[in-house]
Short mmCIF file of C-alpha atoms and ligand atoms in Angstrom, two decimals:
data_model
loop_
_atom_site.label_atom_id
_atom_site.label_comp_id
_atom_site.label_asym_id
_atom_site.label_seq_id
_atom_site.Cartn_x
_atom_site.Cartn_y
_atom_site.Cartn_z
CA UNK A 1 139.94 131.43 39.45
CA UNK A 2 141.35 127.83 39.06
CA UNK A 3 145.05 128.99 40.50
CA UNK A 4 143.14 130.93 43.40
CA UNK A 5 141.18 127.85 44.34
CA UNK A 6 143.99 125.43 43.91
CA UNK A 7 146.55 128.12 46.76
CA UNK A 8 143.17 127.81 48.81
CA UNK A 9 143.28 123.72 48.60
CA UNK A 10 146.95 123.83 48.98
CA UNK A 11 146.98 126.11 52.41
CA UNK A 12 143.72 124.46 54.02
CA UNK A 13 146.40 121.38 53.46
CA UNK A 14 149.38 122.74 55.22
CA UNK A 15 146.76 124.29 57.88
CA UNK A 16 145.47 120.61 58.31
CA UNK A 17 148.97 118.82 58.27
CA UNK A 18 150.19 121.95 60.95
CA UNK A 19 147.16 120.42 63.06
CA UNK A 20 148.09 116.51 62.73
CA UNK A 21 151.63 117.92 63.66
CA UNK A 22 150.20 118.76 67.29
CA UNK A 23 150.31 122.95 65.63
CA UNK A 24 146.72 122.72 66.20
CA UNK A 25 143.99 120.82 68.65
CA UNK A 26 143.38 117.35 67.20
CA UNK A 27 139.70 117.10 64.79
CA UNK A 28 136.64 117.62 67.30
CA UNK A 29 139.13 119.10 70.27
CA UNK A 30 137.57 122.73 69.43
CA UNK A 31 135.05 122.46 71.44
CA UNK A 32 132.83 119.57 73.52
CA UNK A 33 129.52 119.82 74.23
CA UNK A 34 127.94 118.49 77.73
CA UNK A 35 124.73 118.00 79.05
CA UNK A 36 123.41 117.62 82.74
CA UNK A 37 120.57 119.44 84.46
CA UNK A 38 122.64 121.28 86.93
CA UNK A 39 121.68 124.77 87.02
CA UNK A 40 120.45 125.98 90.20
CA UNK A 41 121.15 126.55 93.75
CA UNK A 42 124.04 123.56 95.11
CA UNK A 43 124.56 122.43 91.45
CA UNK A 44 125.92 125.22 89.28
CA UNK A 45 128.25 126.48 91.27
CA UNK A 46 129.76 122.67 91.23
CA UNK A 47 129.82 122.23 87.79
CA UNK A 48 131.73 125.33 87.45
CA UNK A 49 134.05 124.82 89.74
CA UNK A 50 134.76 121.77 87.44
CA UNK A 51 134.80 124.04 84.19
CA UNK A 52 136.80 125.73 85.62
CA UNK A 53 139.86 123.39 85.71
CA UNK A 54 139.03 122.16 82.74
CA UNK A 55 139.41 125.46 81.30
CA UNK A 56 142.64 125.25 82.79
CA UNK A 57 143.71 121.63 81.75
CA UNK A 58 142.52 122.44 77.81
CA UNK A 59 142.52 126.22 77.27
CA UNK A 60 142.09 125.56 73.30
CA UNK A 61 138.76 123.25 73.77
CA UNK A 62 135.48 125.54 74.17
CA UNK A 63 132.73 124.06 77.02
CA UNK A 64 129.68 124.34 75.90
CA UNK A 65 127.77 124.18 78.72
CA UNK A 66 123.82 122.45 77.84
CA UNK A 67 122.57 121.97 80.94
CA UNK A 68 118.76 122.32 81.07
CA UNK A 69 117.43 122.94 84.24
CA UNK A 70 114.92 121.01 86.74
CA UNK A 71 115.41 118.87 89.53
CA UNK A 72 117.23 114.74 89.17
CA UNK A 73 117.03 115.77 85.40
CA UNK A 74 113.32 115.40 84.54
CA UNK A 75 113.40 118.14 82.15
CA UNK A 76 116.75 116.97 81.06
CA UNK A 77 115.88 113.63 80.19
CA UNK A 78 113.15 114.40 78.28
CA UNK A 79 114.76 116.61 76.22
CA UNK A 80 117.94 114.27 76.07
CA UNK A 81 115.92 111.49 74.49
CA UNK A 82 114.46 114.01 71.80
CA UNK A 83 117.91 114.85 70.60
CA UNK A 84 119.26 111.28 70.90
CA UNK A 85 115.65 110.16 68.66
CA UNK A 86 116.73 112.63 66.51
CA UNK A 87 120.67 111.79 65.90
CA UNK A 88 121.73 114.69 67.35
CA UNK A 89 123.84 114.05 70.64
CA UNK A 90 125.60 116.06 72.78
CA UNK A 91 129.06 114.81 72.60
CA UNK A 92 128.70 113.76 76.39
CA UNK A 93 125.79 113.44 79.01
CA UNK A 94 125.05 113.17 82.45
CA UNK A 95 124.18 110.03 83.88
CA UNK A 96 123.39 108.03 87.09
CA UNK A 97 125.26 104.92 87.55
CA UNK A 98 123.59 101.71 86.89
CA UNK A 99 120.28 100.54 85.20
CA UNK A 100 120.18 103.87 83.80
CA UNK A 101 123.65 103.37 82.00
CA UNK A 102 123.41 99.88 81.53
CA UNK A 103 119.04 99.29 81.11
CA UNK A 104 118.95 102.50 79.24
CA UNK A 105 121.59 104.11 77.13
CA UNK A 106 123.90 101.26 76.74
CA UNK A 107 120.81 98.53 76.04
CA UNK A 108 119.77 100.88 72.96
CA UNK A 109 123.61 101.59 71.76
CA UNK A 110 124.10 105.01 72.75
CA UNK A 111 127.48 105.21 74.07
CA UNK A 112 130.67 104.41 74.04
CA UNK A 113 132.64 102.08 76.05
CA UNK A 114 135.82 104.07 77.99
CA UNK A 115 138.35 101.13 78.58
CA UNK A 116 140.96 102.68 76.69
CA UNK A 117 140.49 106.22 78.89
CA UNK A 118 140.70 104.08 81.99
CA UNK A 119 143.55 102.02 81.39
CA UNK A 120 145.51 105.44 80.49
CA UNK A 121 143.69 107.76 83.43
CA UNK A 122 144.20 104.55 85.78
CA UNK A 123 140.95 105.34 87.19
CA UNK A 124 140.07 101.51 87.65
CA UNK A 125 142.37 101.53 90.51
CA UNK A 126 141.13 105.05 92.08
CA UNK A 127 137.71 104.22 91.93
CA UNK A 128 135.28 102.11 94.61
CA UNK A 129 135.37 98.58 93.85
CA UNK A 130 131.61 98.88 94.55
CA UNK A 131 130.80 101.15 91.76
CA UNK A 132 132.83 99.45 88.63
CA UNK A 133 130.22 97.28 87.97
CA UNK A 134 127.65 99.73 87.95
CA UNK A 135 128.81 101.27 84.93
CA UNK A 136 130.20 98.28 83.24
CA UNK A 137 128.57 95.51 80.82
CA UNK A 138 131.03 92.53 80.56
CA UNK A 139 134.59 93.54 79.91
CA UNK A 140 133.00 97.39 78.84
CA UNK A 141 133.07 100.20 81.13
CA UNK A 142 130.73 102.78 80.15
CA UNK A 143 131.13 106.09 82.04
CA UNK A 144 133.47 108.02 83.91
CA UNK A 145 131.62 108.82 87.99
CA UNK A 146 132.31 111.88 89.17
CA UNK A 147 130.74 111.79 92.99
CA UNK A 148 129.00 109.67 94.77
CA UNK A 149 125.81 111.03 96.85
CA UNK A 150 123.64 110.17 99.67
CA UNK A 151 119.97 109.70 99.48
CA UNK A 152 118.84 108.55 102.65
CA UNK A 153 119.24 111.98 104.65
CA UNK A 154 117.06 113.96 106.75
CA UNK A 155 117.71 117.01 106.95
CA UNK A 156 116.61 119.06 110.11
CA UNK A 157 116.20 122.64 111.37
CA UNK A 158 117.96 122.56 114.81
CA UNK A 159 116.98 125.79 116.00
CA UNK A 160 113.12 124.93 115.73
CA UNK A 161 113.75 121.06 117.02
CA UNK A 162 115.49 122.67 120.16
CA UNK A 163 112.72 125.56 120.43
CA UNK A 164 110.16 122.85 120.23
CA UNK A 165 111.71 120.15 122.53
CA UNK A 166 111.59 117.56 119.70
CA UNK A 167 113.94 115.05 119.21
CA UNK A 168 115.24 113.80 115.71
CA UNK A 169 112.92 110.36 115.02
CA UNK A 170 114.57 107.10 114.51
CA UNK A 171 111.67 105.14 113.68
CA UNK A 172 108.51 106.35 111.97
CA UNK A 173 106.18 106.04 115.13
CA UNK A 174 108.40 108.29 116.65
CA UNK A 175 107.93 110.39 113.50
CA UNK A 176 104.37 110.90 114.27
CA UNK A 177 105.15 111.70 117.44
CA UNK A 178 107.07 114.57 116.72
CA UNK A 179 105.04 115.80 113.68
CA UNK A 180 102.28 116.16 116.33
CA UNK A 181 103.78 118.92 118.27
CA UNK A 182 105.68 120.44 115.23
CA UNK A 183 102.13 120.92 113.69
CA UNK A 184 100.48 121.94 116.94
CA UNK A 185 103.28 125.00 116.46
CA UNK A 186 101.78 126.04 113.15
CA UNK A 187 104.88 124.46 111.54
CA UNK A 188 105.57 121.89 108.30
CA UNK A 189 106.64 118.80 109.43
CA UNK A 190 107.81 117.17 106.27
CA UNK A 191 108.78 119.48 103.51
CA UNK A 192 108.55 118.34 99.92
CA UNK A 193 108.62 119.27 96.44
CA UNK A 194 106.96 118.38 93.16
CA UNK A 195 106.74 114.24 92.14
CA UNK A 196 110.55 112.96 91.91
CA UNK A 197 110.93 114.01 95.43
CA UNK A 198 107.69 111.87 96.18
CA UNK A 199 109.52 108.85 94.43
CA UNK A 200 112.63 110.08 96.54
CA UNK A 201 111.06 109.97 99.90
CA UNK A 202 109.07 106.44 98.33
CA UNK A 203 112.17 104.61 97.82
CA UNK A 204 113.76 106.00 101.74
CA UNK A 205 110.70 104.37 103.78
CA UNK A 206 110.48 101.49 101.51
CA UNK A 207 114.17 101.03 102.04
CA UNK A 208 113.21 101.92 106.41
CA UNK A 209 110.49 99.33 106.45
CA UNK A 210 111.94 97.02 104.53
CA UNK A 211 115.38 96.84 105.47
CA UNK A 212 118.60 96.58 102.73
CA UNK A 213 118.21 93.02 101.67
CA UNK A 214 114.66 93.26 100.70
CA UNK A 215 114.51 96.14 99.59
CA UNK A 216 117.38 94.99 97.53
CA UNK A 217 115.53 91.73 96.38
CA UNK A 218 112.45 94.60 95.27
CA UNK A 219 115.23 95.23 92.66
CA UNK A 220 117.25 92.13 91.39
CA UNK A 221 114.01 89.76 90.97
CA UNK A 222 114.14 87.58 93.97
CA UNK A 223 112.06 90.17 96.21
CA UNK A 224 107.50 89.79 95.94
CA UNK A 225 106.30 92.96 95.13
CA UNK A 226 103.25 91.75 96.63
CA UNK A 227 104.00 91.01 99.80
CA UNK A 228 102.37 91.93 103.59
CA UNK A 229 105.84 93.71 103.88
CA UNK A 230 105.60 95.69 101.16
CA UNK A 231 101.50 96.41 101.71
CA UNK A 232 102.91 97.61 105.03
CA UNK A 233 105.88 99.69 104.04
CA UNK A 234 102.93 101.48 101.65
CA UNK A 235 100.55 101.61 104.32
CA UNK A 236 103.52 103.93 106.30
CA UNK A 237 104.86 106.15 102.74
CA UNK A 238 100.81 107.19 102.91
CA UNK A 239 100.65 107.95 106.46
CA UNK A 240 104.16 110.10 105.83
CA UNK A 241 102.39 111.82 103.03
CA UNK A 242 99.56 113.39 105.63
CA UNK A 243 102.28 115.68 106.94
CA UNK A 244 103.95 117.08 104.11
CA UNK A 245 102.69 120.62 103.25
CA UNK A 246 100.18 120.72 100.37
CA UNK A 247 101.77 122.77 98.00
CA UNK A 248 104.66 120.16 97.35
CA UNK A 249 103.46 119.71 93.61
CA UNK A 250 104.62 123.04 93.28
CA UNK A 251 107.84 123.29 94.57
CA UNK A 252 111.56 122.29 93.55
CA UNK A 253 113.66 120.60 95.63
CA UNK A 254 115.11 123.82 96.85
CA UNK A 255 112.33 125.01 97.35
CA UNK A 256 111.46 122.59 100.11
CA UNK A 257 114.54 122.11 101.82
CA UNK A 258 114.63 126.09 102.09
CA UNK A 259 111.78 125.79 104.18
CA UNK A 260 113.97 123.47 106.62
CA UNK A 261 115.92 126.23 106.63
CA UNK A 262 113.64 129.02 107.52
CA UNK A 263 112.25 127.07 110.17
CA UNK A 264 109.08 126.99 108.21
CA UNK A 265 109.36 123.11 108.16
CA UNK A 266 110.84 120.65 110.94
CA UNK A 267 112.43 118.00 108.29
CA UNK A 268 112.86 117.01 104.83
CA UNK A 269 113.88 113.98 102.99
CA UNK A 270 116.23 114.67 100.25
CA UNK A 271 119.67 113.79 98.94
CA UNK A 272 122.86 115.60 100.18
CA UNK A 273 123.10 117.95 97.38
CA UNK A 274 121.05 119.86 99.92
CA UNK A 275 124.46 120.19 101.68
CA UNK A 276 125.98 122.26 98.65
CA UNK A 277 122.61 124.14 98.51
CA UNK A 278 122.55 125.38 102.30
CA UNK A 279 126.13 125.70 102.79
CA UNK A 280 127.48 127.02 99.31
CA UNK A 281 127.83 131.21 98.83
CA UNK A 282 125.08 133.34 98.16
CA UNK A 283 127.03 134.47 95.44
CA UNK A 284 126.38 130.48 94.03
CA UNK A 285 123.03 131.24 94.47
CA UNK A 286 122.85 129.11 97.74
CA UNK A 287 121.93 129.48 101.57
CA UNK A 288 125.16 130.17 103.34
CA UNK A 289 124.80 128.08 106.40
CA UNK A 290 127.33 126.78 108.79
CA UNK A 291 126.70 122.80 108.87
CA UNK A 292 125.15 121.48 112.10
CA UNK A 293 124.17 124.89 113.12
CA UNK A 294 122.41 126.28 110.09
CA UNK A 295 120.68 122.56 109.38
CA UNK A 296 121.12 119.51 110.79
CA UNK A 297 121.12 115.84 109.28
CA UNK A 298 120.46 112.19 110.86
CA UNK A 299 119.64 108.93 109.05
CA UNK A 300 115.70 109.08 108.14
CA UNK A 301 114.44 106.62 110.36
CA UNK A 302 114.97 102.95 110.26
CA UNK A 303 118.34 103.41 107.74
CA UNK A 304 120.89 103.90 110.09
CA UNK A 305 124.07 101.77 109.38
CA UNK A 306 122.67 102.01 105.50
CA UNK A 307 124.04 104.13 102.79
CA UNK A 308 121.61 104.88 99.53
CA UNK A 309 123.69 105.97 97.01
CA UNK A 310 124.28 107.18 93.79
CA UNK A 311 126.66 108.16 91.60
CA UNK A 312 126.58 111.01 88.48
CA UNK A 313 128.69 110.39 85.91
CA UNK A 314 129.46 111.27 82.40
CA UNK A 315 129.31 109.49 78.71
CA UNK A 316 130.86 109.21 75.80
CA UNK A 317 127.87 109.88 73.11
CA UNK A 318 128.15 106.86 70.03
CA UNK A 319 128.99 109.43 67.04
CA UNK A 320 129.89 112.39 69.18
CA UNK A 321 130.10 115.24 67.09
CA UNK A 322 133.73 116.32 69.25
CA UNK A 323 134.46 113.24 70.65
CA UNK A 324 137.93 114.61 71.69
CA UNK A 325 136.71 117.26 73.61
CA UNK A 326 134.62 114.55 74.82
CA UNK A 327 137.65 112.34 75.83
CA UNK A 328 139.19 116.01 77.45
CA UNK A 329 136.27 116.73 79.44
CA UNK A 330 135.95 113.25 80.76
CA UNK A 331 139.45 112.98 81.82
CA UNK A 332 138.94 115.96 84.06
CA UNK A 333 135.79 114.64 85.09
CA UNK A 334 137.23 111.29 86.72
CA UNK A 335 140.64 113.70 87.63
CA UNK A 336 141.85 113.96 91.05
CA UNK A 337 141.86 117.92 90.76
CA UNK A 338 138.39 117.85 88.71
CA UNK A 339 136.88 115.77 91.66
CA UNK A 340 138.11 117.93 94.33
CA UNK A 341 137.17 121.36 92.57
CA UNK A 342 133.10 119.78 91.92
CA UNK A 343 132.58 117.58 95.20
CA UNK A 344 133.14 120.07 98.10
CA UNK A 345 130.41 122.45 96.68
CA UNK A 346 128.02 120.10 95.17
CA UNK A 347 127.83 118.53 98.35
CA UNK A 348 128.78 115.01 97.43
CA UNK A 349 131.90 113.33 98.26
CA UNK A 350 134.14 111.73 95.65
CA UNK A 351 133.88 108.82 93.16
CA UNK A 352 137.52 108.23 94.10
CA UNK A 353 139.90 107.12 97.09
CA UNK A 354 142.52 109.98 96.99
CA UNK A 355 140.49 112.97 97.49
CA UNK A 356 142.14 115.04 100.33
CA UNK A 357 139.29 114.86 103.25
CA UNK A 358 140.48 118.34 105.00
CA UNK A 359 138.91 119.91 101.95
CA UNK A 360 135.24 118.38 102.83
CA UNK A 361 132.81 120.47 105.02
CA UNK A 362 131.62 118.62 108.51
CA UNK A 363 128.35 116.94 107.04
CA UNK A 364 130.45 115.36 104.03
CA UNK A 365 133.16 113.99 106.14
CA UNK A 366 130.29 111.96 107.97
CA UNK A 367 129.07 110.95 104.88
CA UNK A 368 132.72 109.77 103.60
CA UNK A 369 132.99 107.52 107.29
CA UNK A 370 129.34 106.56 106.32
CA UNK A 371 130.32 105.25 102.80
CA UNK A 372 132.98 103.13 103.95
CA UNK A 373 131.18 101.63 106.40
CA UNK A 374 127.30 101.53 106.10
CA UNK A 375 125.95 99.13 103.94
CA UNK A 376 125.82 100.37 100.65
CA UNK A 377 122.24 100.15 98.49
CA UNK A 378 121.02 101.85 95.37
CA UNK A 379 118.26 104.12 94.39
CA UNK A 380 115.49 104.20 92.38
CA UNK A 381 114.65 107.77 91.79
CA UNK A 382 118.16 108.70 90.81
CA UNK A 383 118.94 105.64 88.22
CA UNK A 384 121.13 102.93 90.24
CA UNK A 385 117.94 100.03 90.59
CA UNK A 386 115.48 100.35 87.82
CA UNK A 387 116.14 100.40 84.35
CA UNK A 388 113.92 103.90 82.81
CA UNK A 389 111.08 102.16 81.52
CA UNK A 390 110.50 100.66 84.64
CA UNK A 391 110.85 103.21 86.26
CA UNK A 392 108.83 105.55 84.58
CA UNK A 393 105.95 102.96 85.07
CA UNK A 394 106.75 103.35 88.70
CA UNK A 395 106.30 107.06 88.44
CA UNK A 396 103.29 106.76 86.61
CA UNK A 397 101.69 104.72 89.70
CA UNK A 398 103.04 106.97 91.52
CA UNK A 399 101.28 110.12 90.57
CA UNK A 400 97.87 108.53 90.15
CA UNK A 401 98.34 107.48 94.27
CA UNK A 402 99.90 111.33 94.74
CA UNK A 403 96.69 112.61 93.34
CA UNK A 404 94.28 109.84 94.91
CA UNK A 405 92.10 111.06 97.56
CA UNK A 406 91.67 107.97 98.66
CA UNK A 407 95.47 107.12 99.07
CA UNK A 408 94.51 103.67 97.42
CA UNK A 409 97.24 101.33 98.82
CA UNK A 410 95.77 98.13 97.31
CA UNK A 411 95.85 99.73 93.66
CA UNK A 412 99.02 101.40 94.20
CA UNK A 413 100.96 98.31 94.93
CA UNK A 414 98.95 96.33 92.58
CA UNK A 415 100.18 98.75 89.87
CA UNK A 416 104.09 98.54 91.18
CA UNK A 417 103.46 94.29 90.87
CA UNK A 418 102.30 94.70 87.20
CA UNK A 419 105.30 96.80 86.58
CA UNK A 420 108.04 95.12 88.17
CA UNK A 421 106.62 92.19 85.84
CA UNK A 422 106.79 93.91 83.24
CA UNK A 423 109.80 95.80 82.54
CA UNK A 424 112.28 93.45 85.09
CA UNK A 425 116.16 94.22 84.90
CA UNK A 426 118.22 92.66 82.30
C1 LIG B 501 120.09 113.86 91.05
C2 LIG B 501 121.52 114.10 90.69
C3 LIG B 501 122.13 115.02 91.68
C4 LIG B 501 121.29 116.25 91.87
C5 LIG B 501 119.82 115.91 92.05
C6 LIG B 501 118.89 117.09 92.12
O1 LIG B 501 119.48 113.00 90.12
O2 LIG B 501 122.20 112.90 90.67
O3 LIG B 501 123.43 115.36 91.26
O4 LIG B 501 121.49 117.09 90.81
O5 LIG B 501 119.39 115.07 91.05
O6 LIG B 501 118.78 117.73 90.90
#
């Protein structure tokens, strides 16, 4: 018994020294865990386009793929901060760029920094200038980006705009105009979906009515919550809200923007991973549409000449259980080849400089002039501006005004001064 356990002990050694020797993956490379909450239409098919090289790049590291579904990851998140509570991380995690990395996960210790992986990837020099600091707390960097999406798009059918004689609205009074015959026609005239897409289409008019720099100045402190500015901005989100259709709380995201498609519904507000939704395959579980014949897309009024981004991008979980297959996964993430398998089909464009254009479809390419050009601000619903506790006392406002009657404007705002108080940026 003793001599058969001590030619066990004695082969697990040479097995283990075989590994160190590079005859084996490295401790943890076996496999790597990640979490996001792509799983549907426009967002599976890109993160498997990704898995796909990855597959490739590590063919001895297993993907374990954790996603948990629902829309800007409100499922995910809640379920993400159960197993983080409970010490039991997936080795890495999707996550937006900005207070989310840096008010969130890094302010309670939850990651790693990735200096080392970006000195050797050399994606510091690759990636937008404007970004770095987004995912960075003093000298750390905390996550690698992976795209960089649009928020402020309207997306239009322009079959039923054409049939109608309505034009696309640049300013909300023209809005109202158009909703006017588009309703007269039996027809939606502002799709939406269930409450992030509420904060989502929030965030766009305040950012309309408000302009960049104070809607910025909402974010960083220096802006008054309280102001006639803001009442007014409010005063327009509620007027907005009369002509969405009233089953929004039910619906996903796709959900609504498929009735832009259909022609059931003139416009919605959403991000452009509505572009990998209604023009990725069937076969991806999305619409199959040719861009600017199939759907349309224009600046939702009063943003032109500004871009409202955000970026996803992945982590490096503090005591990741496979923290090589972590480091693996994340070096295809920020990769050249990684970046242009996932962008072109999740509809987002690239959270680097070197991605070949010709490989973008016609609405992406605007957004990629529009990047470079626009005026770039952050946004709420999707992590860059509010840290998650403030946020969350946003969406908690929120909903009580979603399900008010009254449409309260006073109370509303009064409850988004008390937060911003509260729970300010650090
Ligand atoms: C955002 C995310 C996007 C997209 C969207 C809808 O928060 O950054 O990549 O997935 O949610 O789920």
């Amino acid at each position: 018994m003793i001599r058969k356990l001590s030619t066990i002990v004695a082969l697990l050694t040479v097995a283990g020294l075989l590994a160190a020797c590079g005859g084996g993956a490295p401790a943890g490379a076996d496999q790597v865990e990640v979490f996001s909450w792509w799983t549907g239409g426009g967002e599976a098919a890109g993160l498997d386009a990704m898995i796909k090289i990855f597959a490739a790049e590590y063919p001895d590291t297993e993907f374990i793929n954790a996603a948990v579904a629902g829309g800007a990851g409100t499922n995910a998140r809640a379920v993400l901060a159960s197993r983080l509570q409970a010490g039991d991380p997936p080795d890495s995690w999707q996550a937006h760029a900005g207070q989310e990395i840096i008010g969130t996960y890094v302010a309670a210790g939850q990651i790693e920094p990735l200096n080392s992986l970006f000195e050797e990837e050399g994606f510091g020099k690759v990636m937008p200038a404007t970004l770095l600091p987004l995912i960075s707390k003093g000298d750390q960097i905390y996550s690698v980006p992976v795209n960089i999406h649009r928020a402020n798009v309207m997306w239009t059918n322009p079959a039923l705009l054409a049939e109608l004689g309505v034009q696309v609205p640049t300013t909300w009074d023209e809005f109202f105009t158009a909703c006017e015959t588009v309703e007269a026609a039996g027809k939606i005239c502002l799709s939406m979906g269930e409450q992030w897409t509420a904060m989502h289409l929030m965030e766009v008019v305040l950012l309309g009515e408000l302009g960049p720099d104070a809607y910025n100045a909402l974010w960083d402190g220096s802006g008054d919550w309280g102001s006639a500015e803001v009442t007014a901005a409010l005063g327009t989100y509620a007027e907005v809200l009369k002509h969405v259709n009233s089953d929004a709380a039910g619906l996903t995201w796709q959900d609504a923007s498929q009735l832009v498609a259909n022609g059931d519904a003139a416009f919605n507000i959403m991000g452009d991973w509505c572009d990998g939704y209604f023009s990725g395959t069937a076969e991806g579980g999305n619409l199959g549409l040719v861009p600017g014949e199939g759907y349309g897309w224009a600046p939702p009024p009063g943003t032109d000449g500004t871009f409202q981004f955000l970026s996803d991008s992945f982590t490096l979980a503090k005591g990741a259980p496979h923290a090589e297959g972590a480091l693996a996964w994340l070096k295809t993430a920020g990769s050249k080849a990684g970046q242009e398998a996932f962008n072109p089909v999740k509809g987002s464009i690239c959270a680097r400089t070197d991605c070949d254009v010709t490989l973008f479809n016609a609405y992406l390419q605007t957004a990629m002039a529009d990047w470079a050009s626009d005026r770039v601000v952050g946004s709420l619903t999707h992590g860059v501006t509010a840290n998650d506790t403030w946020k969350n006392e946003i969406n908690t406002a929120l909903g009580l005004f979603l399900t008010d009657t009254n449409r309260d404007v006073d109370a509303f705002q009064g409850a988004l001064v008390a937060a911003a108080a509260a729970y300010p940026n650090k």
